[in-house]
Short mmCIF file of C-alpha atoms in Angstrom, two decimals:
data_model
loop_
_atom_site.label_atom_id
_atom_site.label_comp_id
_atom_site.label_asym_id
_atom_site.label_seq_id
_atom_site.Cartn_x
_atom_site.Cartn_y
_atom_site.Cartn_z
CA UNK A 1 -5.05 -80.13 155.95
CA UNK A 2 -7.55 -78.55 153.38
CA UNK A 3 -7.91 -81.60 151.26
CA UNK A 4 -9.50 -83.57 154.26
CA UNK A 5 -12.26 -81.05 154.92
CA UNK A 6 -13.31 -80.70 151.30
CA UNK A 7 -13.36 -84.67 151.32
CA UNK A 8 -15.62 -84.59 154.19
CA UNK A 9 -18.38 -82.75 152.09
CA UNK A 10 -17.38 -83.34 148.58
CA UNK A 11 -20.64 -82.16 147.02
CA UNK A 12 -20.74 -78.87 149.00
CA UNK A 13 -19.12 -75.59 147.89
CA UNK A 14 -16.55 -74.66 150.41
CA UNK A 15 -16.15 -70.93 150.95
CA UNK A 16 -12.60 -69.72 151.81
CA UNK A 17 -13.79 -68.69 155.36
CA UNK A 18 -15.42 -72.01 156.04
CA UNK A 19 -12.17 -73.87 155.10
CA UNK A 20 -9.95 -71.17 157.26
CA UNK A 21 -12.64 -72.03 160.07
CA UNK A 22 -12.54 -75.78 159.57
CA UNK A 23 -8.63 -75.91 159.44
CA UNK A 24 -7.71 -73.31 161.91
CA UNK A 25 -5.59 -71.45 159.28
CA UNK A 26 -5.37 -68.01 158.24
CA UNK A 27 -7.46 -67.05 155.32
CA UNK A 28 -4.32 -65.82 153.35
CA UNK A 29 -2.81 -69.21 153.96
CA UNK A 30 -5.88 -71.15 152.90
CA UNK A 31 -5.93 -68.89 149.73
CA UNK A 32 -2.11 -69.82 148.89
CA UNK A 33 -2.69 -73.67 149.61
CA UNK A 34 -5.89 -73.53 147.38
CA UNK A 35 -3.80 -72.25 144.55
CA UNK A 36 -1.39 -75.03 144.65
CA UNK A 37 -3.94 -77.60 144.99
CA UNK A 38 -6.03 -75.96 142.14
CA UNK A 39 -2.80 -76.08 139.78
CA UNK A 40 -2.73 -79.66 140.32
CA UNK A 41 -6.43 -80.32 139.65
CA UNK A 42 -6.75 -81.52 143.07
CA UNK A 43 -9.19 -78.80 143.99
CA UNK A 44 -11.43 -76.72 141.61
CA UNK A 45 -13.40 -73.58 142.08
CA UNK A 46 -17.14 -74.23 141.80
CA UNK A 47 -19.93 -71.57 142.10
CA UNK A 48 -19.61 -70.05 145.59
CA UNK A 49 -16.52 -71.87 146.75
CA UNK A 50 -14.21 -74.84 146.02
CA UNK A 51 -14.40 -78.62 145.83
CA UNK A 52 -12.33 -81.57 145.00
CA UNK A 53 -11.02 -81.75 141.54
CA UNK A 54 -10.70 -84.41 138.83
CA UNK A 55 -6.90 -85.44 139.93
CA UNK A 56 -8.00 -86.12 143.39
CA UNK A 57 -10.26 -89.12 141.96
CA UNK A 58 -7.27 -90.37 139.94
CA UNK A 59 -5.01 -90.34 142.93
CA UNK A 60 -7.75 -92.07 145.25
CA UNK A 61 -8.38 -94.55 142.45
CA UNK A 62 -4.72 -95.56 142.65
CA UNK A 63 -4.70 -95.50 146.45
CA UNK A 64 -7.49 -97.91 146.62
CA UNK A 65 -5.33 -100.74 145.20
CA UNK A 66 -3.26 -100.29 148.28
CA UNK A 67 -6.01 -99.15 150.83
CA UNK A 68 -9.33 -100.81 150.21
CA UNK A 69 -10.29 -100.17 153.74
CA UNK A 70 -13.87 -101.70 153.39
CA UNK A 71 -12.21 -104.72 152.01
CA UNK A 72 -9.49 -104.72 154.74
CA UNK A 73 -12.04 -104.67 157.58
CA UNK A 74 -14.60 -106.81 156.32
CA UNK A 75 -13.19 -110.03 157.88
CA UNK A 76 -12.95 -107.99 161.04
CA UNK A 77 -16.52 -106.83 160.80
CA UNK A 78 -17.63 -110.44 160.13
CA UNK A 79 -15.93 -111.93 163.28
CA UNK A 80 -17.46 -109.17 165.53
CA UNK A 81 -20.94 -109.58 164.03
CA UNK A 82 -20.65 -113.51 164.25
CA UNK A 83 -19.23 -113.53 167.95
CA UNK A 84 -21.74 -110.94 169.28
CA UNK A 85 -24.81 -111.71 167.16
CA UNK A 86 -25.18 -107.98 166.57
CA UNK A 87 -24.03 -105.40 164.12
CA UNK A 88 -20.54 -104.30 163.25
CA UNK A 89 -19.70 -101.45 161.32
CA UNK A 90 -16.75 -99.29 159.87
CA UNK A 91 -16.79 -95.66 160.08
CA UNK A 92 -14.46 -93.62 158.05
CA UNK A 93 -13.22 -90.22 159.32
CA UNK A 94 -13.88 -87.44 156.56
CA UNK A 95 -13.43 -83.89 157.59
CA UNK A 96 -15.92 -83.15 160.43
CA UNK A 97 -18.07 -86.14 159.39
CA UNK A 98 -17.87 -90.03 159.54
CA UNK A 99 -19.02 -92.14 156.76
CA UNK A 100 -20.45 -95.59 157.33
CA UNK A 101 -18.72 -97.71 154.54
CA UNK A 102 -19.38 -101.26 155.50
CA UNK A 103 -21.82 -102.94 157.86
CA UNK A 104 -22.22 -106.71 159.09
CA UNK A 105 -25.04 -108.25 160.70
CA UNK A 106 -25.12 -111.06 163.43
CA UNK A 107 -27.92 -113.47 163.86
CA UNK A 108 -29.78 -111.75 166.82
CA UNK A 109 -33.45 -111.42 166.02
CA UNK A 110 -33.67 -107.89 166.82
CA UNK A 111 -30.94 -105.63 165.22
CA UNK A 112 -30.39 -101.76 165.35
CA UNK A 113 -30.71 -100.22 161.81
CA UNK A 114 -30.08 -96.58 162.44
CA UNK A 115 -26.60 -96.62 160.64
CA UNK A 116 -26.56 -98.23 157.06
CA UNK A 117 -23.90 -98.20 154.49
CA UNK A 118 -23.73 -94.69 153.20
CA UNK A 119 -24.87 -93.07 156.47
CA UNK A 120 -22.98 -89.76 157.36
CA UNK A 121 -23.13 -88.29 160.59
CA UNK A 122 -21.39 -85.42 162.15
CA UNK A 123 -18.34 -86.26 164.31
CA UNK A 124 -19.20 -87.60 167.79
CA UNK A 125 -22.84 -88.56 166.89
CA UNK A 126 -22.76 -92.44 167.53
CA UNK A 127 -20.05 -94.57 169.04
CA UNK A 128 -18.10 -95.06 166.00
CA UNK A 129 -18.03 -91.33 165.42
CA UNK A 130 -17.28 -90.36 168.99
CA UNK A 131 -14.40 -92.79 168.85
CA UNK A 132 -13.04 -90.82 165.91
CA UNK A 133 -13.56 -87.34 167.28
CA UNK A 134 -11.67 -88.50 170.60
CA UNK A 135 -8.74 -89.57 168.56
CA UNK A 136 -8.28 -86.22 167.08
CA UNK A 137 -5.94 -83.60 168.63
CA UNK A 138 -7.61 -81.17 170.99
CA UNK A 139 -7.54 -78.22 168.72
CA UNK A 140 -9.28 -80.29 165.97
CA UNK A 141 -11.81 -81.66 168.37
CA UNK A 142 -12.78 -78.06 169.41
CA UNK A 143 -13.13 -76.98 165.64
CA UNK A 144 -15.22 -80.01 164.88
CA UNK A 145 -17.48 -79.34 167.87
CA UNK A 146 -18.03 -75.78 166.67
CA UNK A 147 -18.34 -76.83 163.05
CA UNK A 148 -20.95 -79.27 163.54
CA UNK A 149 -23.28 -77.49 166.17
CA UNK A 150 -25.81 -76.16 163.82
CA UNK A 151 -26.29 -79.64 162.16
CA UNK A 152 -26.56 -81.32 165.41
CA UNK A 153 -29.29 -78.98 166.88
CA UNK A 154 -32.21 -80.62 165.09
CA UNK A 155 -31.75 -84.41 164.40
CA UNK A 156 -28.85 -85.06 167.03
CA UNK A 157 -30.19 -82.68 169.69
CA UNK A 158 -28.82 -84.69 172.80
CA UNK A 159 -25.42 -84.59 171.14
CA UNK A 160 -24.56 -81.20 172.96
CA UNK A 161 -21.22 -79.43 172.70
CA UNK A 162 -20.89 -80.51 176.68
CA UNK A 163 -22.02 -84.04 175.80
CA UNK A 164 -19.31 -84.16 173.12
CA UNK A 165 -16.50 -82.78 175.52
CA UNK A 166 -17.50 -85.20 178.30
CA UNK A 167 -17.68 -88.07 175.74
CA UNK A 168 -14.26 -87.33 174.33
CA UNK A 169 -12.57 -87.31 177.76
CA UNK A 170 -14.43 -90.31 178.90
CA UNK A 171 -13.34 -92.36 175.70
CA UNK A 172 -9.85 -91.29 175.96
CA UNK A 173 -9.64 -92.56 179.49
CA UNK A 174 -11.64 -95.85 178.71
CA UNK A 175 -9.79 -96.53 175.41
CA UNK A 176 -13.17 -96.94 173.81
CA UNK A 177 -16.35 -94.89 173.08
CA UNK A 178 -19.73 -95.91 174.67
CA UNK A 179 -23.11 -94.67 173.50
CA UNK A 180 -25.91 -95.76 175.48
CA UNK A 181 -29.25 -94.72 173.93
CA UNK A 182 -28.16 -91.13 173.33
CA UNK A 183 -29.29 -90.93 169.70
CA UNK A 184 -31.71 -93.97 169.53
CA UNK A 185 -33.47 -95.03 172.90
CA UNK A 186 -32.81 -98.57 173.68
CA UNK A 187 -29.66 -99.19 171.70
CA UNK A 188 -26.04 -99.35 172.83
CA UNK A 189 -22.87 -99.22 170.90
CA UNK A 190 -19.17 -99.48 171.59
CA UNK A 191 -16.39 -98.25 169.18
CA UNK A 192 -12.65 -97.98 168.90
CA UNK A 193 -10.56 -96.00 166.54
CA UNK A 194 -7.94 -97.32 164.13
CA UNK A 195 -4.82 -94.92 163.52
CA UNK A 196 -2.34 -94.85 160.66
CA UNK A 197 1.27 -94.75 161.25
CA UNK A 198 1.37 -91.30 162.03
CA UNK A 199 -1.20 -91.61 164.83
CA UNK A 200 -4.15 -89.81 162.55
CA UNK A 201 -7.30 -91.62 162.93
CA UNK A 202 -8.61 -93.05 159.71
CA UNK A 203 -11.57 -95.30 160.67
CA UNK A 204 -13.56 -97.10 163.58
CA UNK A 205 -15.03 -100.41 164.17
CA UNK A 206 -18.06 -100.41 166.27
CA UNK A 207 -20.72 -103.06 167.72
CA UNK A 208 -24.12 -101.99 168.39
CA UNK A 209 -27.08 -103.87 169.68
CA UNK A 210 -30.23 -103.31 171.74
CA UNK A 211 -29.26 -102.32 175.05
CA UNK A 212 -30.49 -105.55 176.63
CA UNK A 213 -27.93 -107.62 174.75
CA UNK A 214 -25.13 -104.90 175.71
CA UNK A 215 -25.25 -104.77 179.42
CA UNK A 216 -22.22 -103.88 181.56
CA UNK A 217 -21.08 -107.49 182.15
CA UNK A 218 -21.00 -108.47 178.71
CA UNK A 219 -18.85 -105.30 177.70
CA UNK A 220 -15.46 -106.51 178.39
CA UNK A 221 -15.60 -109.29 175.92
CA UNK A 222 -16.81 -106.99 173.23
CA UNK A 223 -14.10 -104.45 173.97
CA UNK A 224 -11.38 -107.06 173.79
CA UNK A 225 -12.81 -108.14 170.43
CA UNK A 226 -12.93 -104.66 169.08
CA UNK A 227 -9.38 -104.09 170.31
CA UNK A 228 -8.03 -107.19 168.66
CA UNK A 229 -9.72 -106.22 165.31
CA UNK A 230 -8.62 -102.53 165.35
CA UNK A 231 -5.07 -103.84 165.63
CA UNK A 232 -5.66 -105.86 162.69
CA UNK A 233 -6.78 -103.05 160.68
CA UNK A 234 -4.05 -100.73 161.91
CA UNK A 235 -1.23 -103.39 160.65
CA UNK A 236 -2.80 -103.06 157.26
CA UNK A 237 -2.81 -99.05 157.52
CA UNK A 238 0.93 -99.08 158.71
CA UNK A 239 4.00 -99.32 156.58
CA UNK A 240 5.19 -102.99 156.60
CA UNK A 241 7.05 -104.05 159.76
CA UNK A 242 10.42 -104.53 158.04
CA UNK A 243 10.69 -100.88 157.25
CA UNK B 1 3.35 -83.15 141.56
CA UNK B 2 4.60 -86.29 143.42
CA UNK B 3 1.21 -87.84 144.28
CA UNK B 4 0.59 -88.11 140.50
CA UNK B 5 3.65 -90.34 140.17
CA UNK B 6 2.94 -92.40 143.14
CA UNK B 7 -0.56 -92.89 141.94
CA UNK B 8 0.90 -94.03 138.39
CA UNK B 9 2.50 -97.01 140.14
CA UNK B 10 0.58 -97.45 143.53
CA UNK B 11 2.00 -100.86 144.27
CA UNK B 12 5.45 -100.01 143.48
CA UNK B 13 8.12 -98.60 146.16
CA UNK B 14 9.13 -95.38 144.92
CA UNK B 15 12.73 -94.24 145.76
CA UNK B 16 13.62 -90.84 146.43
CA UNK B 17 15.84 -90.65 143.21
CA UNK B 18 12.95 -92.16 141.11
CA UNK B 19 10.64 -89.46 142.26
CA UNK B 20 13.03 -86.77 141.75
CA UNK B 21 13.77 -88.04 138.14
CA UNK B 22 10.09 -88.48 137.41
CA UNK B 23 9.07 -85.06 138.68
CA UNK B 24 11.89 -83.15 137.58
CA UNK B 25 12.57 -81.72 141.01
CA UNK B 26 15.67 -81.64 143.27
CA UNK B 27 16.17 -84.55 145.48
CA UNK B 28 15.99 -82.31 148.59
CA UNK B 29 12.81 -80.64 147.25
CA UNK B 30 11.24 -84.01 146.93
CA UNK B 31 12.31 -84.87 150.61
CA UNK B 32 10.72 -81.73 151.94
CA UNK B 33 7.32 -82.39 149.89
CA UNK B 34 7.23 -86.12 151.16
CA UNK B 35 7.53 -84.96 154.78
CA UNK B 36 4.50 -82.82 154.39
CA UNK B 37 2.62 -85.43 152.66
CA UNK B 38 3.67 -88.11 155.14
CA UNK B 39 2.38 -86.03 157.98
CA UNK B 40 -1.03 -86.00 156.20
CA UNK B 41 -0.92 -89.62 155.75
CA UNK B 42 -1.17 -89.05 151.89
CA UNK B 43 2.06 -90.93 151.42
CA UNK B 44 3.80 -93.45 153.58
CA UNK B 45 7.13 -95.01 153.63
CA UNK B 46 7.43 -98.72 152.63
CA UNK B 47 10.39 -100.89 152.29
CA UNK B 48 12.64 -99.43 149.80
CA UNK B 49 10.87 -96.22 149.34
CA UNK B 50 7.43 -94.44 149.32
CA UNK B 51 3.94 -95.12 148.25
CA UNK B 52 0.36 -93.71 148.51
CA UNK B 53 -0.99 -93.61 152.23
CA UNK B 54 -4.37 -94.28 153.66
CA UNK B 55 -5.69 -90.69 153.43
CA UNK B 56 -5.21 -90.66 149.60
CA UNK B 57 -7.84 -93.43 149.74
CA UNK B 58 -10.08 -91.47 151.84
CA UNK B 59 -9.82 -88.12 149.78
CA UNK B 60 -10.43 -90.26 146.42
CA UNK B 61 -13.48 -92.12 147.91
CA UNK B 62 -14.99 -88.52 148.36
CA UNK B 63 -13.87 -87.27 145.09
CA UNK B 64 -15.38 -90.08 143.35
CA UNK B 65 -18.71 -88.76 144.37
CA UNK B 66 -18.00 -85.77 142.05
CA UNK B 67 -15.90 -87.15 139.50
CA UNK B 68 -16.77 -90.77 138.65
CA UNK B 69 -14.80 -90.86 135.34
CA UNK B 70 -16.01 -94.18 134.11
CA UNK B 71 -19.53 -93.22 134.78
CA UNK B 72 -19.30 -89.83 133.01
CA UNK B 73 -17.70 -91.35 129.97
CA UNK B 74 -19.79 -94.41 129.88
CA UNK B 75 -22.64 -92.77 127.52
CA UNK B 76 -19.79 -91.29 125.37
CA UNK B 77 -18.09 -94.92 125.07
CA UNK B 78 -21.48 -96.41 124.09
CA UNK B 79 -22.30 -93.95 121.29
CA UNK B 80 -18.69 -94.26 119.91
CA UNK B 81 -18.96 -98.07 119.87
CA UNK B 82 -22.62 -97.97 118.47
CA UNK B 83 -21.84 -95.75 115.72
CA UNK B 84 -18.73 -97.14 114.70
CA UNK B 85 -19.36 -100.82 115.40
CA UNK B 86 -15.78 -101.09 116.91
CA UNK B 87 -14.13 -100.70 120.40
CA UNK B 88 -14.42 -97.47 122.39
CA UNK B 89 -12.05 -97.17 125.43
CA UNK B 90 -11.42 -94.69 128.29
CA UNK B 91 -7.71 -94.61 129.26
CA UNK B 92 -6.80 -92.45 132.45
CA UNK B 93 -3.53 -90.78 132.86
CA UNK B 94 -1.67 -91.81 135.90
CA UNK B 95 1.86 -90.67 136.39
CA UNK B 96 3.93 -92.01 133.20
CA UNK B 97 1.30 -94.74 132.48
CA UNK B 98 -2.26 -95.01 131.26
CA UNK B 99 -4.90 -97.17 132.92
CA UNK B 100 -8.00 -98.54 130.64
CA UNK B 101 -11.00 -97.91 133.03
CA UNK B 102 -13.77 -98.55 130.80
CA UNK B 103 -14.45 -100.28 127.57
CA UNK B 104 -17.43 -100.51 125.16
CA UNK B 105 -17.72 -103.06 122.22
CA UNK B 106 -19.72 -102.36 118.89
CA UNK B 107 -21.18 -105.11 116.84
CA UNK B 108 -18.48 -105.55 114.33
CA UNK B 109 -17.63 -109.28 113.93
CA UNK B 110 -13.86 -108.83 114.36
CA UNK B 111 -12.74 -106.78 117.40
CA UNK B 112 -9.31 -105.87 118.87
CA UNK B 113 -9.06 -107.24 122.48
CA UNK B 114 -5.26 -106.15 123.23
CA UNK B 115 -6.61 -103.59 125.79
CA UNK B 116 -9.10 -104.56 128.55
CA UNK B 117 -10.41 -102.84 131.51
CA UNK B 118 -7.54 -102.85 133.78
CA UNK B 119 -4.91 -102.86 131.16
CA UNK B 120 -1.98 -100.48 132.10
CA UNK B 121 0.59 -99.12 129.54
CA UNK B 122 3.56 -96.89 129.62
CA UNK B 123 2.72 -93.33 128.06
CA UNK B 124 2.52 -93.45 124.29
CA UNK B 125 2.08 -97.13 123.71
CA UNK B 126 -1.25 -97.28 121.88
CA UNK B 127 -3.47 -94.27 120.49
CA UNK B 128 -5.14 -93.63 123.82
CA UNK B 129 -1.96 -93.31 125.71
CA UNK B 130 -0.11 -91.31 122.95
CA UNK B 131 -2.92 -88.72 122.97
CA UNK B 132 -2.40 -88.32 126.71
CA UNK B 133 1.47 -87.82 126.20
CA UNK B 134 1.07 -85.50 123.67
CA UNK B 135 -1.20 -83.25 125.82
CA UNK B 136 1.60 -82.84 128.48
CA UNK B 137 4.07 -80.04 128.68
CA UNK B 138 7.40 -80.70 126.84
CA UNK B 139 9.37 -81.11 129.79
CA UNK B 140 6.93 -83.75 131.16
CA UNK B 141 7.07 -85.53 127.82
CA UNK B 142 10.71 -85.89 128.03
CA UNK B 143 10.63 -87.10 131.41
CA UNK B 144 7.91 -89.72 130.52
CA UNK B 145 10.04 -91.03 127.63
CA UNK B 146 12.95 -91.34 129.56
CA UNK B 147 11.12 -92.94 132.64
CA UNK B 148 9.32 -95.64 130.37
CA UNK B 149 12.27 -96.57 128.16
CA UNK B 150 13.23 -99.64 130.00
CA UNK B 151 9.64 -100.97 129.92
CA UNK B 152 9.15 -100.33 126.28
CA UNK B 153 12.07 -102.31 125.05
CA UNK B 154 10.57 -105.70 125.49
CA UNK B 155 6.83 -105.62 125.06
CA UNK B 156 6.47 -102.44 123.11
CA UNK B 157 9.78 -102.46 121.28
CA UNK B 158 8.23 -100.68 118.07
CA UNK B 159 7.65 -97.82 120.25
CA UNK B 160 10.98 -96.07 120.49
CA UNK B 161 11.92 -92.80 121.84
CA UNK B 162 11.92 -91.29 118.34
CA UNK B 163 8.58 -92.75 117.50
CA UNK B 164 7.23 -91.27 120.41
CA UNK B 165 8.64 -87.75 119.72
CA UNK B 166 7.43 -87.99 116.19
CA UNK B 167 3.97 -88.96 117.51
CA UNK B 168 3.80 -86.47 120.00
CA UNK B 169 4.47 -83.91 117.21
CA UNK B 170 1.90 -85.45 114.86
CA UNK B 171 -0.72 -85.59 117.66
CA UNK B 172 -0.45 -81.96 118.56
CA UNK B 173 -0.60 -80.85 114.80
CA UNK B 174 -3.57 -83.31 113.80
CA UNK B 175 -5.42 -82.76 117.16
CA UNK B 176 -5.81 -86.43 117.56
CA UNK B 177 -3.35 -89.61 118.13
CA UNK B 178 -3.35 -92.19 115.35
CA UNK B 179 -1.63 -95.80 115.79
CA UNK B 180 -1.64 -97.69 112.59
CA UNK B 181 -0.46 -101.29 113.67
CA UNK B 182 2.50 -100.16 115.72
CA UNK B 183 1.73 -102.33 118.45
CA UNK B 184 -0.63 -104.95 117.23
CA UNK B 185 -0.25 -105.53 113.35
CA UNK B 186 -3.71 -105.24 111.66
CA UNK B 187 -5.23 -102.73 114.12
CA UNK B 188 -5.77 -99.13 113.93
CA UNK B 189 -6.80 -96.76 116.65
CA UNK B 190 -7.64 -93.12 116.98
CA UNK B 191 -7.73 -91.21 120.11
CA UNK B 192 -8.27 -87.58 121.75
CA UNK B 193 -7.34 -86.25 125.27
CA UNK B 194 -9.75 -84.66 127.59
CA UNK B 195 -8.51 -81.88 129.78
CA UNK B 196 -9.34 -80.34 133.08
CA UNK B 197 -10.04 -76.80 133.39
CA UNK B 198 -6.43 -76.14 134.00
CA UNK B 199 -5.21 -77.58 130.79
CA UNK B 200 -3.94 -80.76 132.46
CA UNK B 201 -4.92 -83.91 130.49
CA UNK B 202 -7.01 -86.35 132.70
CA UNK B 203 -8.32 -89.09 130.28
CA UNK B 204 -8.51 -90.03 126.54
CA UNK B 205 -11.32 -91.46 124.57
CA UNK B 206 -10.27 -93.87 121.69
CA UNK B 207 -11.79 -96.13 118.81
CA UNK B 208 -9.99 -99.04 117.61
CA UNK B 209 -10.76 -101.65 114.94
CA UNK B 210 -8.98 -103.92 112.57
CA UNK B 211 -7.11 -101.72 110.01
CA UNK B 212 -9.75 -102.61 107.16
CA UNK B 213 -12.46 -100.95 109.12
CA UNK B 214 -10.49 -97.66 109.73
CA UNK B 215 -9.08 -96.55 106.30
CA UNK B 216 -8.37 -92.88 105.78
CA UNK B 217 -11.85 -92.06 104.18
CA UNK B 218 -13.50 -93.32 107.24
CA UNK B 219 -11.56 -91.36 109.84
CA UNK B 220 -13.03 -87.76 109.64
CA UNK B 221 -16.26 -89.25 110.89
CA UNK B 222 -14.59 -90.85 113.69
CA UNK B 223 -12.44 -88.00 114.58
CA UNK B 224 -15.41 -85.66 114.60
CA UNK B 225 -17.35 -88.23 116.75
CA UNK B 226 -14.44 -88.36 119.26
CA UNK B 227 -14.06 -84.74 119.36
CA UNK B 228 -17.76 -84.31 120.39
CA UNK B 229 -17.56 -86.69 123.05
CA UNK B 230 -14.26 -85.29 124.65
CA UNK B 231 -16.00 -81.85 124.61
CA UNK B 232 -18.74 -83.71 126.68
CA UNK B 233 -16.32 -85.21 129.00
CA UNK B 234 -14.45 -82.16 129.45
CA UNK B 235 -17.41 -80.24 130.45
CA UNK B 236 -17.98 -82.72 133.31
CA UNK B 237 -14.24 -81.95 134.46
CA UNK B 238 -14.61 -78.40 134.22
CA UNK B 239 -16.08 -76.13 137.20
CA UNK B 240 -19.67 -75.12 136.51
CA UNK B 241 -20.10 -72.62 133.76
CA UNK B 242 -21.82 -69.98 135.92
CA UNK B 243 -18.64 -69.59 137.90
#
């Protein structure tokens, strides 16, 4: 879906070839789909490519009345931060990146600060982001790994393609993503993805702490807490039960 | 376009037949389009019909980085309110309704208060709303008039179907919408629609005052001020000039 990729980097000018690579569609198909989206104002041409158009803003503004994800998740984040004393955050999937849209802090005297509200990371860099990557279908996982490779080389050098493939497999087996000091030494995080009614991952809830506070024996409690809160969030994303 | 109609009443459950009527498409076509939008999470079934889904929120959140219409228009609204001393507002088109998303007040001692941020009106009820209705293609004008008829009967009784058809014709001829006390006695308003690069109306800027302050001899200055500000807003909606 092209809108999803455009939404992943809204300020960027997306070339037809980039969109074809990101979506796995043929260039001719991308061209035809863009025509329809442009006629509706959902997409507009900008120098060097394409970007979201004004009608995308309008539809999103309306949708925020039904789906204010940061609002939905805030009580969950608060409970996770209070019960653990550490940091809870909500990561939202956008194209091949994750955006941190909410963060709550517990009362522990030392807290990780590497991810703040507004932080954007390539998919798979961080537990919250790996949980989302692992929840995508296999072909999208591979496209995301390829698409973010250049960006990971510098700042996220330990997050290699092989690390991501192993991390996706592990996350799927375990049911949660674990990051033990891969990006920031001395910091551990656990995360779980929330999916909409069609199985599409939307956002993830994570808990991160200095590694001393997240030793293996403490993890089962954190995992069960996250599972509970992800289920609550998924209930808000799903059509009402009586449907 | 179905998303536009769903966005017009995001908390409502839209039936297939309502969407077909609103969009002018066959029911089978609407059903097929909804299938695609649901698979993407842009639409979701809810009891009794359909509504925007979680991915619409996500895409809109990204688009707001490029198109924060209320932000774009705020300096324009301030100038209109300061120069006239009256009320300037931004109405945004959503399906068959207009939403007031920003309002600025001048220093006149008596100001109209009937439209506030958050006010939603059926298309054509109020100058800001009539300007948007008149900017739509003829077939959409007729569909909007039919769709909002039940809602206009009570609160907006003077806004009859015939009033709207005459108002659309007049607005197109004049280049601006004028409302002289139709909805609130003693209040006059003038408005103009801003379009995106594809000619689709997005929002309107209006100026409203007690009628004594908007007598015919004062109107040309207001109209030229509105025209200027609408051009500024349209420049923000359009792809960059160098494209």
